[in-house]
Short mmCIF file of C-alpha atoms (C1' of nucleotides) and ligand atoms in Angstrom, two decimals:
data_model
loop_
_atom_site.label_atom_id
_atom_site.label_comp_id
_atom_site.label_asym_id
_atom_site.label_seq_id
_atom_site.Cartn_x
_atom_site.Cartn_y
_atom_site.Cartn_z
CA UNK E 16 103.05 143.86 115.87
CA UNK E 17 102.93 146.94 118.04
CA UNK E 18 104.83 145.34 120.89
CA UNK E 19 107.48 143.97 118.58
CA UNK E 20 107.88 147.34 116.94
CA UNK E 21 108.29 149.00 120.28
CA UNK E 22 111.03 146.63 121.30
CA UNK E 23 112.87 147.41 118.08
CA UNK E 24 112.49 151.16 118.19
CA UNK E 25 113.41 151.29 121.86
CA UNK E 26 116.77 149.85 120.83
CA UNK E 27 117.04 152.26 117.91
CA UNK E 28 116.38 149.61 115.28
CA UNK E 29 114.11 150.55 112.43
CA UNK E 30 111.20 148.09 112.42
CA UNK E 31 111.15 146.40 109.05
CA UNK E 32 109.01 143.36 108.21
CA UNK E 33 112.09 141.13 108.23
CA UNK E 34 113.22 142.37 111.62
CA UNK E 35 109.78 141.90 113.14
CA UNK E 36 109.72 138.32 111.94
CA UNK E 37 113.17 137.62 113.30
CA UNK E 38 112.44 139.21 116.65
CA UNK E 39 109.20 137.23 116.94
CA UNK E 40 111.05 134.00 116.31
CA UNK E 41 113.73 134.91 118.83
CA UNK E 42 111.04 135.74 121.39
CA UNK E 43 109.41 132.31 121.01
CA UNK E 44 112.63 130.43 121.76
CA UNK E 45 113.37 128.85 125.11
CA UNK E 46 116.96 128.17 124.04
CA UNK E 47 119.50 130.21 122.13
CA UNK E 48 119.57 129.68 118.37
CA UNK E 49 122.21 129.86 115.68
CA UNK E 50 122.06 131.62 112.32
CA UNK E 51 121.36 128.35 110.52
CA UNK E 52 118.70 127.39 113.08
CA UNK E 53 117.07 130.71 112.34
CA UNK E 54 117.40 130.18 108.60
CA UNK E 55 115.48 126.92 108.87
CA UNK E 56 112.53 128.63 110.55
CA UNK E 57 111.79 130.30 107.24
CA UNK E 58 110.47 128.53 104.18
CA UNK E 59 112.37 130.83 101.94
CA UNK E 60 115.05 133.00 103.40
CA UNK E 61 118.36 134.63 102.71
CA UNK E 62 121.13 133.70 105.13
CA UNK E 63 122.91 137.03 104.62
CA UNK E 64 119.86 139.10 105.49
CA UNK E 65 119.35 137.07 108.64
CA UNK E 66 123.03 137.37 109.40
CA UNK E 67 122.91 141.12 109.10
CA UNK E 68 119.69 141.28 111.09
CA UNK E 69 121.33 139.42 113.96
CA UNK E 70 124.37 141.70 113.69
CA UNK E 71 122.16 144.77 113.93
CA UNK E 72 120.26 143.30 116.87
CA UNK E 73 123.50 142.49 118.66
CA UNK E 74 125.06 145.90 118.01
CA UNK E 75 121.99 147.49 119.49
CA UNK E 76 121.93 145.12 122.46
CA UNK E 77 118.58 143.59 121.69
CA UNK E 78 120.30 140.17 121.67
CA UNK E 79 123.62 138.80 122.86
CA UNK E 80 125.75 136.14 121.24
CA UNK E 81 127.00 132.99 122.92
CA UNK E 82 130.03 131.02 121.86
CA UNK E 83 129.15 127.63 123.31
CA UNK E 84 131.98 125.77 121.65
CA UNK E 85 129.80 123.94 119.14
CA UNK E 86 131.21 125.85 116.22
CA UNK E 87 128.10 127.92 115.59
CA UNK E 88 127.47 131.09 117.56
CA UNK E 89 124.10 131.12 119.30
CA UNK E 90 121.90 134.17 119.94
CA UNK E 91 119.41 134.94 122.67
CA UNK E 92 117.30 137.95 123.62
CA UNK E 93 118.72 140.30 126.17
CA UNK E 94 116.60 141.27 129.14
CA UNK E 95 114.82 144.58 128.82
CA UNK E 96 117.26 146.17 131.24
CA UNK E 97 120.38 144.66 129.72
CA UNK E 98 123.13 146.95 128.53
CA UNK E 99 125.55 144.09 127.89
CA UNK E 100 127.83 145.47 130.53
CA UNK E 101 130.00 143.21 132.71
CA UNK E 102 127.29 143.23 135.38
CA UNK E 103 124.81 141.85 132.85
CA UNK E 104 126.99 138.83 132.09
CA UNK E 105 125.69 135.46 133.09
CA UNK E 106 126.60 131.80 132.81
CA UNK E 107 125.50 129.76 129.77
CA UNK E 108 124.71 126.09 129.73
CA UNK E 109 125.08 123.66 126.85
CA UNK E 110 123.21 120.36 127.19
CA UNK E 111 125.17 117.50 125.62
CA UNK E 112 121.97 115.47 125.26
CA UNK E 113 119.48 117.83 123.61
CA UNK E 114 122.26 120.07 122.23
CA UNK E 115 120.45 123.15 123.43
CA UNK E 116 122.14 126.23 124.78
CA UNK E 117 120.48 128.07 127.64
CA UNK E 118 120.98 131.41 129.31
CA UNK E 119 121.30 130.97 133.04
CA UNK E 120 120.30 134.58 133.41
CA UNK E 121 120.10 134.37 137.20
CA UNK E 122 123.60 133.02 137.60
CA UNK E 123 126.18 135.77 137.41
CA UNK E 124 129.70 134.79 136.41
CA UNK E 125 131.74 134.32 139.61
CA UNK E 126 134.56 136.76 140.02
CA UNK E 127 138.10 135.43 139.96
CA UNK E 128 141.44 136.70 141.19
CA UNK E 129 143.69 137.21 138.21
CA UNK E 130 147.47 137.40 138.50
CA UNK E 131 148.85 140.91 139.13
CA UNK E 132 148.61 143.39 136.26
CA UNK E 133 145.97 141.46 134.40
CA UNK E 134 142.82 143.49 133.74
CA UNK E 135 139.39 142.14 132.88
CA UNK E 136 137.19 143.29 130.04
CA UNK E 137 134.84 140.37 129.59
CA UNK E 138 134.27 136.77 130.64
CA UNK E 139 132.78 133.84 128.77
CA UNK E 140 131.68 130.93 130.90
CA UNK E 141 129.94 127.94 129.39
CA UNK E 142 128.99 124.93 131.46
CA UNK E 143 128.51 121.67 129.56
CA UNK E 144 126.35 118.97 131.03
CA UNK E 145 122.82 117.61 131.03
CA UNK E 146 119.86 119.96 131.44
CA UNK E 147 116.90 119.35 133.73
CA UNK E 148 114.70 118.33 130.82
CA UNK E 149 117.14 115.64 129.78
CA UNK E 150 117.87 114.43 133.33
CA UNK E 151 114.90 112.00 133.23
CA UNK C 11 165.56 114.08 121.65
CA UNK C 12 165.50 111.62 124.50
CA UNK C 13 163.40 113.82 126.77
CA UNK C 14 160.92 114.58 124.01
CA UNK C 15 160.64 110.91 123.16
CA UNK C 16 159.99 110.04 126.78
CA UNK C 17 157.20 112.56 127.02
CA UNK C 18 155.59 111.05 123.93
CA UNK C 19 155.98 107.42 124.94
CA UNK C 20 154.78 108.13 128.48
CA UNK C 21 151.50 109.25 126.89
CA UNK C 22 151.43 106.22 124.60
CA UNK C 23 152.26 108.21 121.48
CA UNK C 24 154.77 106.64 119.08
CA UNK C 25 157.66 109.08 118.73
CA UNK C 26 157.97 109.97 115.06
CA UNK C 27 160.18 112.76 113.69
CA UNK C 28 157.13 114.92 113.00
CA UNK C 29 155.75 114.45 116.49
CA UNK C 30 159.07 115.29 118.09
CA UNK C 31 159.23 118.51 116.11
CA UNK C 32 155.68 119.48 117.05
CA UNK C 33 156.16 118.69 120.70
CA UNK C 34 159.37 120.72 120.75
CA UNK C 35 157.57 123.72 119.26
CA UNK C 36 154.73 123.37 121.73
CA UNK C 37 157.21 123.18 124.59
CA UNK C 38 158.87 126.45 123.53
CA UNK C 39 155.61 128.42 123.62
CA UNK C 40 154.63 130.70 126.45
CA UNK C 41 151.13 131.09 125.00
CA UNK C 42 148.70 128.64 123.45
CA UNK C 43 148.94 128.27 119.67
CA UNK C 44 146.51 127.45 116.91
CA UNK C 45 146.88 124.98 114.07
CA UNK C 46 147.74 127.76 111.63
CA UNK C 47 150.20 129.30 114.08
CA UNK C 48 151.88 125.94 114.22
CA UNK C 49 151.84 125.59 110.45
CA UNK C 50 153.72 128.84 110.10
CA UNK C 51 156.53 127.63 112.34
CA UNK C 52 157.50 125.25 109.56
CA UNK C 53 159.05 126.30 106.27
CA UNK C 54 157.34 123.52 104.51
CA UNK C 55 154.53 121.67 106.21
CA UNK C 56 151.28 119.90 105.72
CA UNK C 57 148.35 121.30 107.64
CA UNK C 58 146.62 117.94 107.79
CA UNK C 59 149.57 116.16 109.31
CA UNK C 60 149.88 118.87 111.95
CA UNK C 61 146.13 118.70 112.49
CA UNK C 62 146.29 114.97 113.08
CA UNK C 63 149.34 115.32 115.27
CA UNK C 64 147.50 117.77 117.49
CA UNK C 65 144.48 115.44 117.55
CA UNK C 66 146.67 112.55 118.65
CA UNK C 67 148.32 114.68 121.29
CA UNK C 68 144.98 115.82 122.61
CA UNK C 69 143.45 112.33 122.65
CA UNK C 70 146.40 111.17 124.67
CA UNK C 71 146.27 114.15 127.00
CA UNK C 72 149.65 115.53 126.17
CA UNK C 73 147.95 118.81 125.22
CA UNK C 74 144.54 120.37 125.81
CA UNK C 75 142.55 122.58 123.49
CA UNK C 76 141.18 126.01 124.29
CA UNK C 77 138.24 127.65 122.62
CA UNK C 78 139.02 131.28 123.29
CA UNK C 79 136.33 132.67 121.04
CA UNK C 80 138.69 133.92 118.35
CA UNK C 81 137.50 131.35 115.85
CA UNK C 82 140.64 129.25 115.93
CA UNK C 83 141.12 126.63 118.62
CA UNK C 84 144.35 127.01 120.56
CA UNK C 85 146.48 124.25 122.06
CA UNK C 86 148.75 124.14 125.07
CA UNK C 87 150.77 121.49 126.80
CA UNK C 88 149.19 119.74 129.73
CA UNK C 89 151.07 119.51 132.98
CA UNK C 90 152.86 116.24 133.59
CA UNK C 91 150.24 115.23 136.12
CA UNK C 92 147.23 116.30 134.05
CA UNK C 93 144.60 113.75 133.19
CA UNK C 94 142.22 116.35 131.75
CA UNK C 95 139.72 115.57 134.47
CA UNK C 96 137.42 118.24 135.90
CA UNK C 97 139.90 118.89 138.70
CA UNK C 98 142.57 119.68 136.10
CA UNK C 99 140.45 122.41 134.50
CA UNK C 100 141.69 125.95 134.80
CA UNK C 101 140.81 129.43 133.61
CA UNK C 102 142.17 130.74 130.31
CA UNK C 103 142.96 134.32 129.47
CA UNK C 104 142.84 136.03 126.12
CA UNK C 105 144.69 139.35 125.81
CA UNK C 106 142.88 141.73 123.52
CA UNK C 107 146.11 143.66 122.92
CA UNK C 108 148.70 141.02 122.05
CA UNK C 109 146.02 138.53 121.03
CA UNK C 110 147.71 135.79 123.00
CA UNK C 111 145.90 133.09 124.92
CA UNK C 112 147.33 131.97 128.22
CA UNK C 113 146.68 129.09 130.58
CA UNK C 114 146.09 130.36 134.08
CA UNK C 115 147.06 126.94 135.33
CA UNK C 116 146.96 127.99 138.96
CA UNK C 117 143.43 129.37 138.78
CA UNK C 118 140.85 126.61 139.00
CA UNK C 119 137.43 127.30 137.57
CA UNK C 120 135.15 128.46 140.40
CA UNK C 121 132.27 126.15 141.14
CA UNK C 122 128.78 127.40 140.53
CA UNK C 123 125.34 126.42 141.75
CA UNK C 124 123.31 125.24 138.81
CA UNK C 125 119.51 125.11 138.87
CA UNK C 126 118.05 121.82 140.16
CA UNK C 127 118.47 118.75 137.95
CA UNK C 128 121.26 120.22 135.89
CA UNK C 129 124.44 118.11 135.97
CA UNK C 130 127.94 119.27 135.05
CA UNK C 131 130.32 117.52 132.71
CA UNK C 132 132.73 120.26 131.81
CA UNK C 133 133.27 124.00 132.06
CA UNK C 134 134.94 126.45 129.71
CA UNK C 135 135.91 129.80 131.20
CA UNK C 136 137.80 132.39 129.18
CA UNK C 137 138.58 135.79 130.57
CA UNK C 138 139.24 138.53 128.03
CA UNK C 139 141.26 141.53 128.99
CA UNK C 140 144.82 142.88 128.96
CA UNK C 141 147.71 140.73 130.12
CA UNK C 142 150.51 141.88 132.44
CA UNK C 143 152.92 142.22 129.53
CA UNK C 144 150.58 144.60 127.73
CA UNK C 145 149.57 146.56 130.83
CA UNK C 146 152.66 148.81 130.37
"C1'" DA D 12 107.83 163.29 92.60
"C1'" DA D 13 113.00 163.34 92.74
"C1'" DG D 14 116.78 162.39 95.31
"C1'" DT D 15 119.00 160.24 99.28
"C1'" DT D 16 119.68 156.79 102.54
"C1'" DT D 17 118.93 152.17 104.30
"C1'" DA D 18 117.67 147.27 103.85
"C1'" DT D 19 117.44 143.14 101.19
"C1'" DG D 20 118.86 139.33 97.96
"C1'" DC D 21 122.08 136.87 95.27
"C1'" DA D 22 126.72 135.35 94.13
"C1'" DA D 23 130.94 134.58 95.36
"C1'" DC D 24 134.58 134.20 98.69
"C1'" DT D 25 137.39 133.20 103.19
"C1'" DG D 26 139.35 130.35 106.66
"C1'" DA D 27 139.06 126.65 110.06
"C1'" DG D 28 138.39 122.18 110.22
"C1'" DT D 29 137.83 117.60 108.13
"C1'" DT D 30 137.85 113.22 105.01
"C1'" DG D 31 139.62 109.90 101.44
"C1'" DC D 32 143.16 107.80 99.52
"C1'" DA D 33 147.72 106.52 97.99
"C1'" DA D 34 152.59 106.63 99.14
"C1'" DA D 35 156.04 106.34 102.80
"C1'" DC D 36 157.40 104.63 106.82
"C1'" DT D 37 157.64 101.39 110.96
"C1'" DA D 38 157.02 97.17 113.39
"C1'" DT D 39 156.37 92.25 113.27
"C1'" DT D 40 156.86 87.62 111.43
"C1'" DC D 41 159.13 84.30 109.17
"C1'" DG I 2 167.14 90.39 106.30
"C1'" DA I 3 163.05 90.03 103.17
"C1'" DA I 4 157.99 89.64 103.34
"C1'" DT I 5 154.05 91.23 105.44
"C1'" DA I 6 150.90 93.97 108.23
"C1'" DG I 7 149.90 98.14 110.56
"C1'" DT I 8 150.68 103.14 111.14
"C1'" DT I 9 151.82 107.77 109.69
"C1'" DT I 10 152.30 111.25 106.29
"C1'" DG I 11 151.18 114.24 102.17
"C1'" DC I 12 148.12 115.86 98.76
"C1'" DA I 13 143.61 116.95 96.95
"C1'" DA I 14 139.34 117.94 97.69
"C1'" DC I 15 135.53 119.01 100.55
"C1'" DT I 16 132.26 121.01 104.43
"C1'" DC I 17 130.35 124.61 106.92
"C1'" DA I 18 130.14 129.08 109.45
"C1'" DG I 19 130.87 133.42 108.60
"C1'" DT I 20 131.64 137.39 105.55
"C1'" DT I 21 132.01 140.89 101.50
"C1'" DG I 22 130.60 143.18 97.10
"C1'" DC I 23 127.29 144.77 94.46
"C1'" DA I 24 122.85 145.53 92.34
"C1'" DT I 25 117.99 146.01 93.35
"C1'" DA I 26 114.19 147.28 96.38
"C1'" DA I 27 112.21 149.78 99.96
"C1'" DA I 28 112.00 153.63 103.12
"C1'" DC I 29 112.77 158.18 104.45
"C1'" DT I 30 113.76 163.48 103.10
"C1'" DT I 31 112.97 167.68 100.80
MN1 MN P 220 122.58 134.59 127.71
MN1 MN P 221 145.21 125.59 129.67
ZN1 ZN P 222 118.98 118.88 127.44
ZN1 ZN P 223 148.88 140.87 126.04
#
DNA sequence: AAGTTTATGCAACTGAGTTGCAAACTATTC
DNA sequence: GAATAGTTTGCAACTCAGTTGCATAAACTT
């Protein structure tokens, strides 16, 4: 668990057994997962502990949260270099067939021209459609 | 209430007293409103009736819903010409100061190049920041 | 080891959204 | 215009994601 521990400590998160487990699960995922998805990966687990673990991870920018419009917030690992700044923002994709939510980490959110006197802090962009796996 | 009635009937919604009231309230708004916002505009009201009224309006494309990430879906009137097709989609703006959600009806959602074999059905784009009213 | 801080587990709650069902209302048929 | 059928409304009760309070357990500090 040395690598997992390093990832945690490098984000100033104390490496507990629980947190190692959660980070390992998050690392395995190819799609973003919700709190209840995560809960079901454990045989016995406490939702609140997982909830607070995700909160801690997010506050320390180990993961970012995605509101994909399904009603449950999804979480995915940040890249090593990510500081969750505007320049780290990317488009997310929700597949209406497999119901999976993906980070399109290579697709930055296009800039838009707001009306005068509007200032930007953050942008959420979620594309809904069918993913490459589900397109035949 | 002739004008209100016409708007309802032109979208194939039977004009009841309740629906006229709700449409009038929606018409007055400069920002999108949530179900509970709407509920509070009545002295005595039933949340479920308002809920179903909004559902009916949305199904018939009189209004569209906006998931602005605040946890409560907002609703705003569609333009007369709107058919809620991809070409009618526009950017939405959430002001972190006044907490209001606005339709930027004139700003279409920029197109993006998805990875191969991904197909688009729909896009949700919400910009968070400070609106012109709140920027002094 | 004793004391302090931090993490975990359980219970209980909030708030948005939703369903079932009966009463009220509206439209249609005779 | 009354009888009937279909639609809308109001109330109660529920689901589900997220959240808080508090007591116990574990981890650091001296
Ligand atoms: Mn992402
Ligand atoms: Mn809009
Ligand atoms: Zn898919
Ligand atoms: Zn504002």
